[in-house]
Coordinates of C-alpha atoms in Angstrom, one line a residue:
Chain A
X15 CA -47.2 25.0 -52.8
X16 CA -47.2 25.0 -48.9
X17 CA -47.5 21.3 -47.5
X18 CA -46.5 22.8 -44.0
X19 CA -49.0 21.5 -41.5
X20 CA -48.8 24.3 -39.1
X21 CA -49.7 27.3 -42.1
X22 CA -52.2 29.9 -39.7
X23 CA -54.7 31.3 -42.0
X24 CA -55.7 34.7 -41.6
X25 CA -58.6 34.8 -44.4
X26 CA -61.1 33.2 -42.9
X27 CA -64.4 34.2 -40.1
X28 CA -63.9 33.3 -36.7
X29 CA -66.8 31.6 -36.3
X30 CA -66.7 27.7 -37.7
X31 CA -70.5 27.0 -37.0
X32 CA -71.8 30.4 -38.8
X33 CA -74.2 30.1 -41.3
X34 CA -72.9 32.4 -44.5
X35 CA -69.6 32.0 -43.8
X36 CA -67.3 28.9 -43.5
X37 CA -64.0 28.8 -41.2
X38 CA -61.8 27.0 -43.7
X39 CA -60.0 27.9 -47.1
X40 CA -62.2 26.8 -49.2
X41 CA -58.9 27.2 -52.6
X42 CA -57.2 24.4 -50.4
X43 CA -60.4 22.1 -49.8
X44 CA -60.3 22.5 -53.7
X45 CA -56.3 21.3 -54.0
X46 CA -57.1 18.5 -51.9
X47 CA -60.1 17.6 -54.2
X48 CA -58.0 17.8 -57.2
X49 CA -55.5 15.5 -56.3
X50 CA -58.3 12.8 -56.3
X51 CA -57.1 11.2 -59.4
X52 CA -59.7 11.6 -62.6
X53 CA -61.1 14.6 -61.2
X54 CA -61.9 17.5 -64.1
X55 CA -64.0 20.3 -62.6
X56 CA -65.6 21.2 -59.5
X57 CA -68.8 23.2 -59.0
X58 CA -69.3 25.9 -56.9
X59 CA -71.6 23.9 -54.9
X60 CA -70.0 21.0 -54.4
X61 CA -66.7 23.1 -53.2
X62 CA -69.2 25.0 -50.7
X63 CA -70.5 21.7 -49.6
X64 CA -67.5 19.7 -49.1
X65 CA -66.0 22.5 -47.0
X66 CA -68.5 22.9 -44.9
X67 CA -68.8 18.8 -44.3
X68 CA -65.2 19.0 -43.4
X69 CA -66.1 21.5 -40.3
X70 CA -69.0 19.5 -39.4
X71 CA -66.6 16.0 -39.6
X72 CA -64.0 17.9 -37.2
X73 CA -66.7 18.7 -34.7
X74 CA -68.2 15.1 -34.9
X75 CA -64.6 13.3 -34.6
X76 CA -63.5 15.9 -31.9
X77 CA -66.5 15.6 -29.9
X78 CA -67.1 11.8 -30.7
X79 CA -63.3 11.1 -29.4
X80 CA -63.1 13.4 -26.5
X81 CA -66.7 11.7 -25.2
X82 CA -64.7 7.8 -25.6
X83 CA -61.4 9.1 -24.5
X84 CA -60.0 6.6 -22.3
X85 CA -58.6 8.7 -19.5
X86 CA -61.6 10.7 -18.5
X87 CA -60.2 12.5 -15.6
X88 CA -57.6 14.4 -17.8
X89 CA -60.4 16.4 -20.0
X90 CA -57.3 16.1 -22.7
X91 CA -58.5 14.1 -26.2
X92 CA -55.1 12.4 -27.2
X93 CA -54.2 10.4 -30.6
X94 CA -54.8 7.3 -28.9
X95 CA -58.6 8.3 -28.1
X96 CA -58.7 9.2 -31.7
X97 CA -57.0 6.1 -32.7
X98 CA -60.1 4.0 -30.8
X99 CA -62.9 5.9 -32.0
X100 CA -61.7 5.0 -35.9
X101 CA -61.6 1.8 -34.6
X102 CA -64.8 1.2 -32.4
X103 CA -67.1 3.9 -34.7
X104 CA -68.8 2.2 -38.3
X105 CA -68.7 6.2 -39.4
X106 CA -64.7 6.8 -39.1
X107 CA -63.7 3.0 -39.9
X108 CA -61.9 4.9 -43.0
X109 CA -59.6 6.4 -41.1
X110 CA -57.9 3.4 -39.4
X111 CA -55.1 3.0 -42.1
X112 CA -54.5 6.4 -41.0
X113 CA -55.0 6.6 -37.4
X114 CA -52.8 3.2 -36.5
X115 CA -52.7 2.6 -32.6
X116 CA -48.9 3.1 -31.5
X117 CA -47.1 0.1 -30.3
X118 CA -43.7 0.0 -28.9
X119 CA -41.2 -1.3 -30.6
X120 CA -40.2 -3.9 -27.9
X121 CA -43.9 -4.7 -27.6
X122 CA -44.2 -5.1 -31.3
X123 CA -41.5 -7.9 -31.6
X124 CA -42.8 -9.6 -28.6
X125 CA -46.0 -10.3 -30.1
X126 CA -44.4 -11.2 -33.8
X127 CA -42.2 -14.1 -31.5
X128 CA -45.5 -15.5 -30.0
X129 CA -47.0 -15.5 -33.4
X130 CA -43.8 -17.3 -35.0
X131 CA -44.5 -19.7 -32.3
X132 CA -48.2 -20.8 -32.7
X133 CA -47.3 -21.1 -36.4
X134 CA -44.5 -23.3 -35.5
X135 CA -47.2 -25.3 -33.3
X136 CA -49.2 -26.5 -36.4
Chain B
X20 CA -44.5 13.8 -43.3
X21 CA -43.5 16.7 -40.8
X22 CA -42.4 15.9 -37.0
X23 CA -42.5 12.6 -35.1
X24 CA -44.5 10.3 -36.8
X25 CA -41.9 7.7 -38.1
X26 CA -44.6 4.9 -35.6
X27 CA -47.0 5.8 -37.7
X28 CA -44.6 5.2 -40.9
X29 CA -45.7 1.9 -41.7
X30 CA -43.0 1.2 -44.3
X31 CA -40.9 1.2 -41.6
X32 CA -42.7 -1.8 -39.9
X33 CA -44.6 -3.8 -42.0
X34 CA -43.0 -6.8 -43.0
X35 CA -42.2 -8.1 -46.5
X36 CA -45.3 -9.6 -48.1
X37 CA -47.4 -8.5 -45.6
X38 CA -47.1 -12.3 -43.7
X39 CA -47.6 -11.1 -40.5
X40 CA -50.6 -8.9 -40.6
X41 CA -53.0 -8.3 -38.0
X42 CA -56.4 -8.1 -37.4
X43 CA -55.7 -4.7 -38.0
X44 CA -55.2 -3.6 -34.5
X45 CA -51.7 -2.4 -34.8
X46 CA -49.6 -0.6 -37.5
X47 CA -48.8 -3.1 -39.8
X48 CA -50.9 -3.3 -43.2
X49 CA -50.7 -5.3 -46.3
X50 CA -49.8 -3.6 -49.6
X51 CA -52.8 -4.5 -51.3
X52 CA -55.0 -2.5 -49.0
X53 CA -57.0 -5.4 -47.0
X54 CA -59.2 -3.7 -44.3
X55 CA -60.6 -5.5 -41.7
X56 CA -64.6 -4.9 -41.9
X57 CA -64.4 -1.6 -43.6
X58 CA -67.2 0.0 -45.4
X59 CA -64.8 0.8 -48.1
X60 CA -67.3 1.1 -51.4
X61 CA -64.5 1.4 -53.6
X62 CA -64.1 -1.8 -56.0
X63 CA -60.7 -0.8 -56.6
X64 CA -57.6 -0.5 -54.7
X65 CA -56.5 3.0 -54.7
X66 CA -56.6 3.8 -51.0
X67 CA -54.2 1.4 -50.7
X68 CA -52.2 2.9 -53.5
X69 CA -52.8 6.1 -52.0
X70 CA -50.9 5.0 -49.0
X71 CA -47.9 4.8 -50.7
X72 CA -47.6 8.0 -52.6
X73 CA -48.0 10.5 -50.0
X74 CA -45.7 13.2 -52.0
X75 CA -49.2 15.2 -52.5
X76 CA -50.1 15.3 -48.4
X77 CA -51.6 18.7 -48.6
X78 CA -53.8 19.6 -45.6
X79 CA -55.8 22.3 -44.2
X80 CA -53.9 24.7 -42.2
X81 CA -53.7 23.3 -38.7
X82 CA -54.2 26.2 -37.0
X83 CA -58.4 26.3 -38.6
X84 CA -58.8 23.0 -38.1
X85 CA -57.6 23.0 -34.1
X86 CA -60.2 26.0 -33.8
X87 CA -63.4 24.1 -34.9
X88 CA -61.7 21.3 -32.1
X89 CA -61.4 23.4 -29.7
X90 CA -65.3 25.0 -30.2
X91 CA -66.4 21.5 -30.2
X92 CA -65.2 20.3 -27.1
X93 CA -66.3 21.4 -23.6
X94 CA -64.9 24.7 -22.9
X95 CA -62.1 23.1 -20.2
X96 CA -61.3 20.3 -22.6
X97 CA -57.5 20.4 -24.2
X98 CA -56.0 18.7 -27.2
X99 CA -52.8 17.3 -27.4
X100 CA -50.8 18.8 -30.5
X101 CA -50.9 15.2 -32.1
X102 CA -54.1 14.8 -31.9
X103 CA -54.2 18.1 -33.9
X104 CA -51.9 17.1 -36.8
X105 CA -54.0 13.7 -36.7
X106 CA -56.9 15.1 -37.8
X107 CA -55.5 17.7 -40.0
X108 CA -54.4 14.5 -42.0
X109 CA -57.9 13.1 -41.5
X110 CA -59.7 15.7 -42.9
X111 CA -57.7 15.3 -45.8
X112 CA -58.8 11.4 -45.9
X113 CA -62.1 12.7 -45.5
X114 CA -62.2 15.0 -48.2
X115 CA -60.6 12.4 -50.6
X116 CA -62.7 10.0 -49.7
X117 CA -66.0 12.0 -50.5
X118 CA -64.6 13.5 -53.8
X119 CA -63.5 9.7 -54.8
X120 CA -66.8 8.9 -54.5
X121 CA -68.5 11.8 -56.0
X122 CA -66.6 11.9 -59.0
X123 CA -67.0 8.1 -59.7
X124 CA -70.7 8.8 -59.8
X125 CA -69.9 11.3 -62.0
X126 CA -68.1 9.3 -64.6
X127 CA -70.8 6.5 -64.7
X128 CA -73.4 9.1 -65.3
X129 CA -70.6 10.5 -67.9
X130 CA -70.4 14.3 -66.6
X131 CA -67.5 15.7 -65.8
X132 CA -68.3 18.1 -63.5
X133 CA -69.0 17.1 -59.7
X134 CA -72.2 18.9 -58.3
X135 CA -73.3 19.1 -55.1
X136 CA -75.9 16.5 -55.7
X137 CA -72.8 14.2 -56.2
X138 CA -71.7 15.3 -53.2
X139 CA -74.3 15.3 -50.8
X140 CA -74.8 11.3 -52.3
X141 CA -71.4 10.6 -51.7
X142 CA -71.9 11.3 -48.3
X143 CA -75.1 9.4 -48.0
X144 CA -73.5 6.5 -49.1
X145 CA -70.6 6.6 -47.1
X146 CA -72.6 6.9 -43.8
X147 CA -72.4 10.5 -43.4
X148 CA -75.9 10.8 -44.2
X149 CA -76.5 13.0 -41.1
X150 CA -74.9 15.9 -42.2
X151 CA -77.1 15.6 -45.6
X152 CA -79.5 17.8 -43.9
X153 CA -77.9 20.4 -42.2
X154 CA -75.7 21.1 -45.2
X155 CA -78.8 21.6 -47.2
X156 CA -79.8 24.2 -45.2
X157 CA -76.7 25.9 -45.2
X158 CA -76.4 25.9 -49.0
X159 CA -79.3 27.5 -48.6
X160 CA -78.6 30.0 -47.0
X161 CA -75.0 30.7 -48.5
X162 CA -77.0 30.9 -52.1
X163 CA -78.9 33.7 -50.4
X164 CA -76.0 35.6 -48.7
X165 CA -74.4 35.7 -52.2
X166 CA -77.0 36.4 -54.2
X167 CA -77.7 40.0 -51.4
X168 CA -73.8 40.7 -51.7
X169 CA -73.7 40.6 -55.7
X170 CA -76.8 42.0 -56.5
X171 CA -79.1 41.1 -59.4
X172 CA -76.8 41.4 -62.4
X173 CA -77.9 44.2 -64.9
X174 CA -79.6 42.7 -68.0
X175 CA -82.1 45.8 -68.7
X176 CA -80.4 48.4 -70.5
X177 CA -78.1 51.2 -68.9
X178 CA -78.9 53.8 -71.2
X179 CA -82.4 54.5 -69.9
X180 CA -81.4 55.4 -66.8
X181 CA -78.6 57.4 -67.6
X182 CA -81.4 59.3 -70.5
X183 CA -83.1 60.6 -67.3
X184 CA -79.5 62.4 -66.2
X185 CA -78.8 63.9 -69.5
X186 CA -81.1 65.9 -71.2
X187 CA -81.2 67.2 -74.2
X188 CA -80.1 71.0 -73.1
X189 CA -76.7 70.0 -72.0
X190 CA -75.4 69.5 -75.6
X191 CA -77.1 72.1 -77.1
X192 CA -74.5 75.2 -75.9
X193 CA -71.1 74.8 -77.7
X194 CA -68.8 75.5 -74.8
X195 CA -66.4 78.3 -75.6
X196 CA -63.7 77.4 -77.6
X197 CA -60.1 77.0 -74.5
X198 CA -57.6 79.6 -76.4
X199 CA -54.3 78.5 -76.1
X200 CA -51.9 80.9 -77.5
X201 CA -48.4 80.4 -78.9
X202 CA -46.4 82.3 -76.2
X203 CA -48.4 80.0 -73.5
X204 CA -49.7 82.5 -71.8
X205 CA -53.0 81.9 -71.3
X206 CA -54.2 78.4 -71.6
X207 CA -57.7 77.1 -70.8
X208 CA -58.3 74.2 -71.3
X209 CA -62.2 73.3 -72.1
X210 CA -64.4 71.0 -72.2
X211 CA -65.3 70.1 -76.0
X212 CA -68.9 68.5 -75.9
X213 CA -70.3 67.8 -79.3
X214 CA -74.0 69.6 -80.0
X215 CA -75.4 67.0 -81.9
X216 CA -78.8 65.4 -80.9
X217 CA -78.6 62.9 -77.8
X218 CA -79.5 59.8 -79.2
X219 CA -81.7 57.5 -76.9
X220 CA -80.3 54.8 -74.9
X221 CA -76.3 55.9 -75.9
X222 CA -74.6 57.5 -73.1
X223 CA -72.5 61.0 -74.0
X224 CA -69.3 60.9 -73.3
X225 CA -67.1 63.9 -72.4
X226 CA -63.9 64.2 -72.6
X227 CA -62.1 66.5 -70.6

């Protein structure tokens, strides 16, 4: 089974917004169904549907993020502008256990000190 | 998980029991899954168990999902390459997050096959409701592209149509007899058709 991120696919049309025809391998969309525990069987439809939802959520987080990004001048959508949008957007809230903001490490302890503090104030 | 994303490994900086949580601004999260004002409809916790048992991270292939990014965007826009992996992994979460729903629907109504009315709810309820629309049309119209590639399937009998090609005077003349002699000499080899009446509806079939 390939779990490489970085697999190109060859099957699909080039166009993602087409009408008949869908940009994304629809036999994966169905693995990553399946591994939704107590699911049995999947209809045709429903595989078709799903797929195509998953092209129209990429364009909607892609274009939702790149319009917030924080450094506008760079025209470049980052993981941090990603990171906000899960955060600030009701739609993609389920996505912040996923899409954690980075903090650095010195940062981090920094702010666990001051909390230690105003615990030790009470 | 492939390449550098130990800071977003939360194992490695979440602290025991989850004491020092925050308002979910930063990396650390608590085992049990606590979100911080998330529309999560699930009554149980299985995102959060899902969390921990990542050994099934299967994603789409990044290279599809960076093209539908890229034809989003304005043409001079540019993606960093973790911002691609990022939502390779949240498609995924997307995906799992629809079909969780969809199939508990399912198993209150006691099916146990997810439709695409399952799905189309799911998404409804999960505030994607603005894509209910467009996909309906696009079901649509994929229902109709299939149904001009396959063709009508072929209920009404084949014989009648092959009856027109055969007639009756193609199996009345006994072919000659091929003569194959012992020394091999001449060998022809014939067709053999039988002569008996055609009878409607069967096809003949010759051997050769």
């Amino acid at each position: 089974m390939k779990m490489s991120q970085n697999t190109p696919d060859k099957d699909e049309d080039q166009t993602s917004t087409s009408q008949k025809t869908i940009s994304l391998p629809i036999s994966r969309v169905r693995l990553i169904m399946k591994s939704s525990p107590d699911v049995n069987c999947i209809n045709q439809d429903a595989l078709f549907l799903t797929t195509k939802a998953t092209e129209l959520f990429v364009q909607h987080l892609a274009v939702s993020s790149y319009n917030n990004r924080a450094k506008q001048e760079t025209k470049s959508l980052s993981y941090s502008d990603l990171a906000n949008t899960a955060e600030e957007n009701d739609t993609f809230q389920f996505l912040t256990d996923i899409l954690p903001k980075k903090i650095l490490a010195g940062d981090y302890l920094k702010s666990l000190e001051q909390l230690q503090e105003d615990d030790a104030d009470f | 998980m492939d390449g550098d994303n130990s800071t977003t490994d939360t194992s490695q900086l979440s602290m025991t029991g989850g004491e020092y949580m925050a308002s979910g601004h930063y990396v650390l999260q608590s085992q049990d899954g606590e979100y911080d004002g998330e529309e999560n409809m699930n009554d149980h916790d299985d995102s959060g168990i899902k969390e921990n048992f990542r050994e099934q991270d299967i994603y789409l292939p990044i290279a599809n999902v960076a093209r539908i990014m890229k034809n989003a965007v304005p043409q001079t826009g540019k993606i960093a390459k973790d911002a691609k992996e990022c939502v390779q992994e949240c498609v995924s979460e997307f995906i799992s997050f629809i079909t969780s729903e969809a199939s508990e629907r399912c198993h209150q109504e006691k099916r146990k096959t997810i439709n695409g009315e399952d799905i189309l709810f799911a998404m409804s309820t999960l505030g994607f409701d603005m894509y209910v629309e467009p996909l309906k049309l696009y079901l649509q119209k994929f229902r109709e592209a299939m149904k001009g590639e396959k063709g009508i399937p072929g209920v009404s009998s084949v014989g009648d149509s092959l009856g027109d090609d055969l007639t009756d005077d193609s199996f009345s003349n006994p072919m000659p007899a091929g003569i194959i002699t012992a020394d091999g000499q001449q060998q022809n080899v014939m067709v053999y058709t039988t002569s008996y009446q055609q009878i409607p509806n069967v096809q003949q079939i010759q051997f050769s």
